[in-house]
Amino acid sequence: MTTDHHDLTKLFAAGSCADRPVASPYQALRAMTVGGDVRLKALWAFVTLGIPLILKDGPRASDDVAAVCEADRSKMRRFLYAMHAYGLVDRDAAGRYGLTAMGQVLLPGEGSMWAEVGVTMAPLWQEAGERLPETICIGHPAILRDHVAPHALLTRDRQLATLFDMFMNGQSRAVADALADRDYSSVRTLAVAGGGARNVLDTILRAHPHLKGILVERSRVAEQAEHHHAEQEVADPVQVAYADMFSDLCPPADVIILPLVLHNHDDTDSRLLLAHVGDALRKAGPLARLWCIETLLPKPGVCTSAIDLDVRMMTLFADGQERTLEQYQELMRLAGLDIIATEALPADQTLMIAQPAA
């Protein structure tokens, strides 16, 4: 059984959109109410029981897995039967279960999605979703109370904060690999800011050691990054820029990458950030470009993972939102930038390449 790496993301939302032909409205609603919640909790059980690690070295019988987990054999048989249907494991002629490519993505380590499962099942995230009706009524995430973003709440839970950082780095892995495959022969300086920036920068620099890398981050993240980059196999040390891009100037660079940054902010703040980026591009020279990476909302009535992500953003970020390509084009225009090209990236993300307007 062959399963694409990114099908795991689709599994999260498999029951959340009525995007398949159904016999009745009841059937469509049942898929939304049962499928999404059950599949998320099944992923949580799969990871929490350590099944990916148990199957890491090869197929094993269901009863063997149950013995290692100290679980009920009958329930484990039923559970692995379901995991087979979900595409996390396959089953050989002897009835033994082994990890599929999708199941392997849940193994701990670089590029793993196990951290995303843990973050999504964390009480903070669960409560945020449960309070969505209140959020819709009051106009901001009910979970945040006096905070403007969930990051402030993360500082109260060190384990969750660590898991969230791992989640962000893992989320950026496939995109980072795709960016590293691009041509950088005319690029000398590369700046990256925002979600998964460290991972994106490291991946590109390893593939293109002639580049000078600049990591633009908040002070707490930047301090961690200085220690991290000292251990990386890159030819030139990475410059770590302590900057709040809403109030500080962005450092000039031939290419400035913003991975999943703008969707955290409202239009006013996004335009301000983009204006600072535009100033940096003009200082860098006429060939300097912005690479903005976001998940684009589809046209009305079409269901993609971006719809689910936008609802999640509504529950957690006071100003966060997903946008259409047309909305990003307008944001760029108002900030003095023009989108000159777009390219599809892994994990349903899109690369928007922009330059200062003439």
CSV table of C-alpha atoms in Angstrom, one decimal:
chain,number,residue,atom,x,y,z
A,1,MET,CA,0.0,0.0,0.0
A,2,THR,CA,1.5,3.3,-1.0
A,3,THR,CA,0.4,6.5,0.8
A,4,ASP,CA,1.6,10.0,0.1
A,5,HIS,CA,3.2,11.8,3.0
A,6,HIS,CA,0.6,14.5,3.0
A,7,ASP,CA,-2.4,12.2,3.1
A,8,LEU,CA,-2.1,12.3,6.9
A,9,THR,CA,-3.2,16.0,6.8
A,10,LYS,CA,-6.2,14.9,4.7
A,11,LEU,CA,-7.0,12.3,7.3
A,12,PHE,CA,-7.4,15.0,10.0
A,13,ALA,CA,-10.1,16.6,7.9
A,14,ALA,CA,-11.5,13.5,6.3
A,15,GLY,CA,-14.7,13.8,8.2
A,16,SER,CA,-15.0,17.5,8.3
A,17,CYS,CA,-16.0,18.4,4.8
A,18,ALA,CA,-18.9,17.1,2.8
A,19,ASP,CA,-16.8,16.8,-0.3
A,20,ARG,CA,-17.8,13.3,-1.4
A,21,PRO,CA,-21.1,12.2,-3.0
A,22,VAL,CA,-23.5,11.1,-0.2
A,23,ALA,CA,-26.9,9.5,-0.1
A,24,SER,CA,-28.5,12.1,2.1
A,25,PRO,CA,-27.9,15.3,4.1
A,26,TYR,CA,-28.0,13.1,7.2
A,27,GLN,CA,-25.1,11.0,5.9
A,28,ALA,CA,-23.0,14.1,5.1
A,29,LEU,CA,-23.6,15.6,8.6
A,30,ARG,CA,-22.8,12.2,10.2
A,31,ALA,CA,-19.5,12.2,8.3
A,32,MET,CA,-18.7,15.6,9.8
A,33,THR,CA,-19.8,14.9,13.4
A,34,VAL,CA,-18.4,11.4,13.7
A,35,GLY,CA,-15.5,11.1,11.3
A,36,GLY,CA,-13.4,14.1,12.1
A,37,ASP,CA,-13.5,13.7,15.9
A,38,VAL,CA,-13.1,9.9,15.9
A,39,ARG,CA,-10.1,10.0,13.5
A,40,LEU,CA,-8.3,12.6,15.5
A,41,LYS,CA,-8.7,10.6,18.7
A,42,ALA,CA,-7.7,7.5,16.8
A,43,LEU,CA,-4.5,9.2,15.8
A,44,TRP,CA,-3.9,10.3,19.4
A,45,ALA,CA,-4.3,6.7,20.6
A,46,PHE,CA,-2.0,5.4,17.8
A,47,VAL,CA,0.7,7.8,18.9
A,48,THR,CA,0.1,7.6,22.7
A,49,LEU,CA,0.3,3.8,22.7
A,50,GLY,CA,3.6,4.0,20.8
A,51,ILE,CA,2.4,1.8,17.9
A,52,PRO,CA,4.5,3.6,15.3
A,53,LEU,CA,7.6,2.7,17.4
A,54,ILE,CA,6.5,-0.8,17.9
A,55,LEU,CA,6.1,-1.3,14.2
A,56,LYS,CA,9.2,0.7,13.2
A,57,ASP,CA,11.4,-2.4,12.5
A,58,GLY,CA,8.8,-4.4,10.6
A,59,PRO,CA,5.4,-6.0,10.6
A,60,ARG,CA,4.0,-7.6,13.8
A,61,ALA,CA,0.9,-9.6,14.7
A,62,SER,CA,-1.9,-7.7,16.5
A,63,ASP,CA,-1.5,-9.8,19.6
A,64,ASP,CA,2.2,-8.9,19.7
A,65,VAL,CA,1.4,-5.2,19.6
A,66,ALA,CA,-1.2,-5.7,22.3
A,67,ALA,CA,1.3,-7.4,24.5
A,68,VAL,CA,3.9,-4.7,24.1
A,69,CYS,CA,1.2,-2.0,24.9
A,70,GLU,CA,-0.2,-4.1,27.7
A,71,ALA,CA,-3.5,-3.7,26.0
A,72,ASP,CA,-6.6,-5.9,25.5
A,73,ARG,CA,-6.0,-8.2,22.6
A,74,SER,CA,-9.6,-8.0,21.2
A,75,LYS,CA,-9.6,-4.2,21.3
A,76,MET,CA,-6.2,-4.0,19.7
A,77,ARG,CA,-7.4,-6.2,16.8
A,78,ARG,CA,-10.3,-3.9,16.2
A,79,PHE,CA,-8.1,-0.8,16.5
A,80,LEU,CA,-5.5,-2.0,14.1
A,81,TYR,CA,-8.3,-3.0,11.7
A,82,ALA,CA,-9.5,0.6,11.8
A,83,MET,CA,-5.9,1.9,11.4
A,84,HIS,CA,-5.6,-0.3,8.3
A,85,ALA,CA,-8.7,1.3,6.9
A,86,TYR,CA,-7.3,4.8,7.7
A,87,GLY,CA,-4.1,4.0,5.8
A,88,LEU,CA,-1.7,4.2,8.8
A,89,VAL,CA,-0.8,0.5,8.6
A,90,ASP,CA,-1.0,-2.2,6.0
A,91,ARG,CA,-1.6,-5.9,6.5
A,92,ASP,CA,0.5,-8.7,5.0
A,93,ALA,CA,-0.6,-12.2,3.9
A,94,ALA,CA,0.1,-13.6,7.4
A,95,GLY,CA,-2.1,-11.0,9.0
A,96,ARG,CA,0.7,-8.9,10.5
A,97,TYR,CA,0.5,-5.1,10.5
A,98,GLY,CA,3.3,-2.8,9.3
A,99,LEU,CA,3.6,1.0,9.0
A,100,THR,CA,2.7,2.6,5.7
A,101,ALA,CA,4.4,5.8,4.5
A,102,MET,CA,1.6,7.7,6.2
A,103,GLY,CA,2.1,5.8,9.5
A,104,GLN,CA,5.8,6.5,9.4
A,105,VAL,CA,5.2,10.2,9.5
A,106,LEU,CA,4.0,9.7,13.0
A,107,LEU,CA,7.3,8.4,14.2
A,108,PRO,CA,9.1,10.9,16.5
A,109,GLY,CA,11.8,12.9,14.8
A,110,GLU,CA,12.4,15.5,12.2
A,111,GLY,CA,9.4,16.1,9.9
A,112,SER,CA,7.1,14.0,12.1
A,113,MET,CA,3.5,14.9,12.6
A,114,TRP,CA,3.2,13.3,16.0
A,115,ALA,CA,3.7,16.7,17.6
A,116,GLU,CA,0.8,18.1,15.7
A,117,VAL,CA,-1.4,15.4,17.0
A,118,GLY,CA,-0.3,16.1,20.6
A,119,VAL,CA,-0.9,19.9,20.2
A,120,THR,CA,-4.3,19.4,18.6
A,121,MET,CA,-5.3,17.1,21.5
A,122,ALA,CA,-4.0,19.4,24.2
A,123,PRO,CA,-6.6,20.8,26.6
A,124,LEU,CA,-5.9,24.4,25.4
A,125,TRP,CA,-6.7,23.5,21.7
A,126,GLN,CA,-9.7,21.3,22.7
A,127,GLU,CA,-11.2,24.0,24.8
A,128,ALA,CA,-10.7,26.6,22.1
A,129,GLY,CA,-12.7,24.5,19.7
A,130,GLU,CA,-15.4,23.8,22.3
A,131,ARG,CA,-15.8,27.5,22.8
A,132,LEU,CA,-16.2,28.4,19.1
A,133,PRO,CA,-19.9,29.4,19.6
A,134,GLU,CA,-18.8,32.0,22.2
A,135,THR,CA,-16.0,33.1,20.0
A,136,ILE,CA,-18.3,33.8,17.1
A,137,CYS,CA,-20.6,35.8,19.4
A,138,ILE,CA,-18.0,38.0,21.1
A,139,GLY,CA,-15.8,38.5,18.1
A,140,HIS,CA,-12.5,37.2,19.5
A,141,PRO,CA,-11.2,33.8,20.7
A,142,ALA,CA,-13.0,33.1,24.0
A,143,ILE,CA,-10.0,31.0,25.1
A,144,LEU,CA,-7.6,33.9,25.1
A,145,ARG,CA,-9.3,36.1,27.6
A,146,ASP,CA,-6.9,39.0,28.0
A,147,HIS,CA,-4.2,37.6,25.7
A,148,VAL,CA,-4.0,38.5,22.0
A,149,ALA,CA,-2.4,35.3,20.9
A,150,PRO,CA,-2.1,31.7,22.2
A,151,HIS,CA,1.7,32.1,22.5
A,152,ALA,CA,1.2,33.9,25.9
A,153,LEU,CA,-0.8,30.9,27.2
A,154,LEU,CA,1.9,28.5,25.9
A,155,THR,CA,4.4,30.0,28.3
A,156,ARG,CA,2.4,28.6,31.2
A,157,ASP,CA,2.9,25.0,29.9
A,158,ARG,CA,6.6,24.3,29.1
A,159,GLN,CA,5.8,20.8,27.7
A,160,LEU,CA,3.1,22.2,25.4
A,161,ALA,CA,5.3,25.0,24.3
A,162,THR,CA,8.1,22.6,23.4
A,163,LEU,CA,5.5,20.4,21.6
A,164,PHE,CA,4.2,23.5,19.7
A,165,ASP,CA,7.7,24.4,18.6
A,166,MET,CA,8.3,20.9,17.3
A,167,PHE,CA,4.9,21.0,15.6
A,168,MET,CA,5.8,24.2,13.8
A,169,ASN,CA,9.2,22.8,12.7
A,170,GLY,CA,7.7,19.6,11.5
A,171,GLN,CA,5.0,21.4,9.6
A,172,SER,CA,7.6,23.3,7.7
A,173,ARG,CA,9.7,20.3,6.8
A,174,ALA,CA,8.1,19.4,3.4
A,175,VAL,CA,7.9,23.0,2.4
A,176,ALA,CA,11.6,23.6,3.4
A,177,ASP,CA,12.6,20.6,1.2
A,178,ALA,CA,10.7,22.0,-1.7
A,179,LEU,CA,12.3,25.5,-1.3
A,180,ALA,CA,15.7,23.9,-1.0
A,181,ASP,CA,15.2,22.4,-4.5
A,182,ARG,CA,15.0,25.9,-6.1
A,183,ASP,CA,17.7,27.7,-7.9
A,184,TYR,CA,19.8,30.1,-5.7
A,185,SER,CA,22.6,30.7,-8.1
A,186,SER,CA,21.8,34.5,-8.3
A,187,VAL,CA,21.1,34.8,-4.5
A,188,ARG,CA,23.7,35.7,-1.9
A,189,THR,CA,21.7,36.7,1.1
A,190,LEU,CA,18.6,34.9,2.4
A,191,ALA,CA,16.4,36.1,5.3
A,192,VAL,CA,13.6,34.0,6.9
A,193,ALA,CA,11.1,35.1,9.5
A,194,GLY,CA,8.1,33.5,11.2
A,195,GLY,CA,6.7,30.0,11.6
A,196,GLY,CA,9.2,27.3,11.2
A,197,ALA,CA,11.8,29.8,10.1
A,198,ARG,CA,14.7,28.0,11.7
A,199,ASN,CA,13.9,24.8,9.9
A,200,VAL,CA,13.4,26.5,6.6
A,201,LEU,CA,16.7,28.4,6.8
A,202,ASP,CA,18.7,25.3,8.0
A,203,THR,CA,17.4,23.2,5.1
A,204,ILE,CA,18.1,25.7,2.4
A,205,LEU,CA,21.6,26.5,3.8
A,206,ARG,CA,22.6,22.9,3.9
A,207,ALA,CA,21.6,22.5,0.2
A,208,HIS,CA,23.2,25.9,-0.8
A,209,PRO,CA,26.2,26.6,1.5
A,210,HIS,CA,27.2,29.7,-0.5
A,211,LEU,CA,24.2,31.6,1.0
A,212,LYS,CA,24.4,34.0,3.9
A,213,GLY,CA,21.5,33.3,6.1
A,214,ILE,CA,19.6,35.7,8.4
A,215,LEU,CA,17.1,34.5,10.9
A,216,VAL,CA,14.6,37.2,11.9
A,217,GLU,CA,12.8,36.2,15.1
A,218,ARG,CA,11.5,37.4,18.4
A,219,SER,CA,14.1,37.6,21.1
A,220,ARG,CA,13.1,34.4,22.9
A,221,VAL,CA,13.1,32.3,19.7
A,222,ALA,CA,16.3,34.1,18.4
A,223,GLU,CA,18.2,33.2,21.6
A,224,GLN,CA,17.3,29.5,21.1
A,225,ALA,CA,18.2,29.8,17.4
A,226,GLU,CA,21.7,31.1,18.1
A,227,HIS,CA,22.6,27.9,20.0
A,228,HIS,CA,20.9,25.7,17.4
A,229,HIS,CA,22.7,27.2,14.4
A,230,ALA,CA,26.0,26.8,16.1
A,231,GLU,CA,25.5,23.0,15.8
A,232,GLN,CA,24.3,23.0,12.1
A,233,GLU,CA,26.6,21.9,9.2
A,234,VAL,CA,26.6,25.2,7.3
A,235,ALA,CA,29.6,26.9,5.8
A,236,ASP,CA,28.9,30.4,7.1
A,237,PRO,CA,27.5,31.4,10.5
A,238,VAL,CA,23.9,32.5,10.5
A,239,GLN,CA,23.1,36.0,11.5
A,240,VAL,CA,20.3,36.1,14.0
A,241,ALA,CA,18.4,39.4,13.8
A,242,TYR,CA,16.4,40.2,17.0
A,243,ALA,CA,13.4,42.1,15.5
A,244,ASP,CA,9.7,42.7,15.8
A,245,MET,CA,8.9,43.2,12.1
A,246,PHE,CA,6.0,45.4,13.0
A,247,SER,CA,8.1,48.0,14.6
A,248,ASP,CA,11.7,47.2,13.6
A,249,LEU,CA,13.1,47.3,10.1
A,250,CYS,CA,13.6,44.1,8.3
A,251,PRO,CA,17.2,43.4,7.3
A,252,PRO,CA,17.9,43.7,3.6
A,253,ALA,CA,18.3,40.4,1.7
A,254,ASP,CA,18.1,39.1,-1.9
A,255,VAL,CA,15.3,36.8,-0.9
A,256,ILE,CA,13.0,37.3,2.2
A,257,ILE,CA,10.9,34.4,3.1
A,258,LEU,CA,7.7,34.7,5.2
A,259,PRO,CA,6.4,31.2,5.9
A,260,LEU,CA,2.9,31.2,7.4
A,261,VAL,CA,3.3,34.7,9.0
A,262,LEU,CA,0.6,36.8,7.5
A,263,HIS,CA,-2.2,34.4,8.4
A,264,ASN,CA,-1.6,35.2,12.1
A,265,HIS,CA,-2.4,38.9,11.7
A,266,ASP,CA,-5.1,41.2,10.6
A,267,ASP,CA,-5.0,43.3,7.4
A,268,THR,CA,-3.6,46.4,9.1
A,269,ASP,CA,-0.7,44.6,10.8
A,270,SER,CA,0.0,42.6,7.7
A,271,ARG,CA,0.3,45.7,5.5
A,272,LEU,CA,2.7,47.2,8.0
A,273,LEU,CA,4.9,44.1,8.0
A,274,LEU,CA,4.8,44.0,4.2
A,275,ALA,CA,5.7,47.6,4.0
A,276,HIS,CA,8.8,46.9,6.1
A,277,VAL,CA,9.7,44.0,3.9
A,278,GLY,CA,9.3,46.2,0.8
A,279,ASP,CA,11.7,48.7,2.2
A,280,ALA,CA,14.2,45.9,2.8
A,281,LEU,CA,13.8,44.6,-0.7
A,282,ARG,CA,14.4,48.1,-2.2
A,283,LYS,CA,17.6,48.4,-0.2
A,284,ALA,CA,18.8,45.0,-1.3
A,285,GLY,CA,18.5,45.8,-5.0
A,286,PRO,CA,16.2,45.5,-8.0
A,287,LEU,CA,16.3,41.7,-8.2
A,288,ALA,CA,15.3,41.2,-4.5
A,289,ARG,CA,12.1,39.2,-4.0
A,290,LEU,CA,9.7,38.3,-1.2
A,291,TRP,CA,8.6,34.7,-1.0
A,292,CYS,CA,5.4,34.6,1.0
A,293,ILE,CA,4.1,31.2,1.9
A,294,GLU,CA,0.5,30.7,3.0
A,295,THR,CA,-2.5,28.4,2.7
A,296,LEU,CA,-5.0,29.9,0.3
A,297,LEU,CA,-8.7,29.8,0.8
A,298,PRO,CA,-10.6,28.3,-2.2
A,299,LYS,CA,-13.4,29.9,-4.1
A,300,PRO,CA,-16.8,30.0,-2.3
A,301,GLY,CA,-18.5,26.6,-1.8
A,302,VAL,CA,-15.3,24.6,-2.2
A,303,CYS,CA,-14.0,22.6,0.7
A,304,THR,CA,-10.2,22.2,1.3
A,305,SER,CA,-8.0,21.9,4.3
A,306,ALA,CA,-7.7,25.7,4.2
A,307,ILE,CA,-11.4,25.9,5.4
A,308,ASP,CA,-10.6,23.8,8.4
A,309,LEU,CA,-7.5,25.8,9.2
A,310,ASP,CA,-9.4,29.1,9.0
A,311,VAL,CA,-12.0,27.8,11.5
A,312,ARG,CA,-9.1,26.7,13.8
A,313,MET,CA,-7.5,30.1,13.5
A,314,MET,CA,-10.8,31.7,14.5
A,315,THR,CA,-10.7,29.8,17.8
A,316,LEU,CA,-7.1,30.7,18.7
A,317,PHE,CA,-6.0,33.9,17.1
A,318,ALA,CA,-7.8,37.2,17.6
A,319,ASP,CA,-6.7,38.6,14.3
A,320,GLY,CA,-5.6,35.4,12.5
A,321,GLN,CA,-7.3,34.4,9.3
A,322,GLU,CA,-6.7,32.5,6.0
A,323,ARG,CA,-7.2,34.5,2.8
A,324,THR,CA,-7.8,34.1,-0.9
A,325,LEU,CA,-5.1,34.8,-3.5
A,326,GLU,CA,-7.1,38.0,-4.4
A,327,GLN,CA,-7.0,39.2,-0.8
A,328,TYR,CA,-3.2,38.7,-0.6
A,329,GLN,CA,-2.8,40.5,-3.9
A,330,GLU,CA,-4.7,43.5,-2.4
A,331,LEU,CA,-2.6,43.4,0.8
A,332,MET,CA,0.5,43.4,-1.3
A,333,ARG,CA,-0.7,46.2,-3.5
A,334,LEU,CA,-1.5,48.4,-0.5
A,335,ALA,CA,1.9,47.8,0.9
A,336,GLY,CA,3.6,48.7,-2.4
A,337,LEU,CA,4.3,45.2,-3.6
A,338,ASP,CA,3.2,43.2,-6.6
A,339,ILE,CA,2.7,39.4,-6.7
A,340,ILE,CA,4.5,38.3,-9.9
A,341,ALA,CA,4.1,34.5,-9.6
A,342,THR,CA,2.6,31.7,-7.6
A,343,GLU,CA,3.6,28.1,-7.2
A,344,ALA,CA,2.0,25.2,-5.4
A,345,LEU,CA,3.9,23.7,-2.4
A,346,PRO,CA,3.5,20.6,-0.3
A,347,ALA,CA,0.9,20.5,2.5
A,348,ASP,CA,-1.6,22.6,0.5
A,349,GLN,CA,0.5,25.7,0.8
A,350,THR,CA,1.3,28.2,-1.9
A,351,LEU,CA,4.4,30.2,-2.7
A,352,MET,CA,3.6,33.8,-3.7
A,353,ILE,CA,6.6,35.6,-5.2
A,354,ALA,CA,6.4,39.4,-4.9
A,355,GLN,CA,8.6,42.4,-5.8
A,356,PRO,CA,8.3,46.2,-5.0
A,357,ALA,CA,5.8,47.9,-7.3
A,358,ALA,CA,7.3,50.0,-10.1
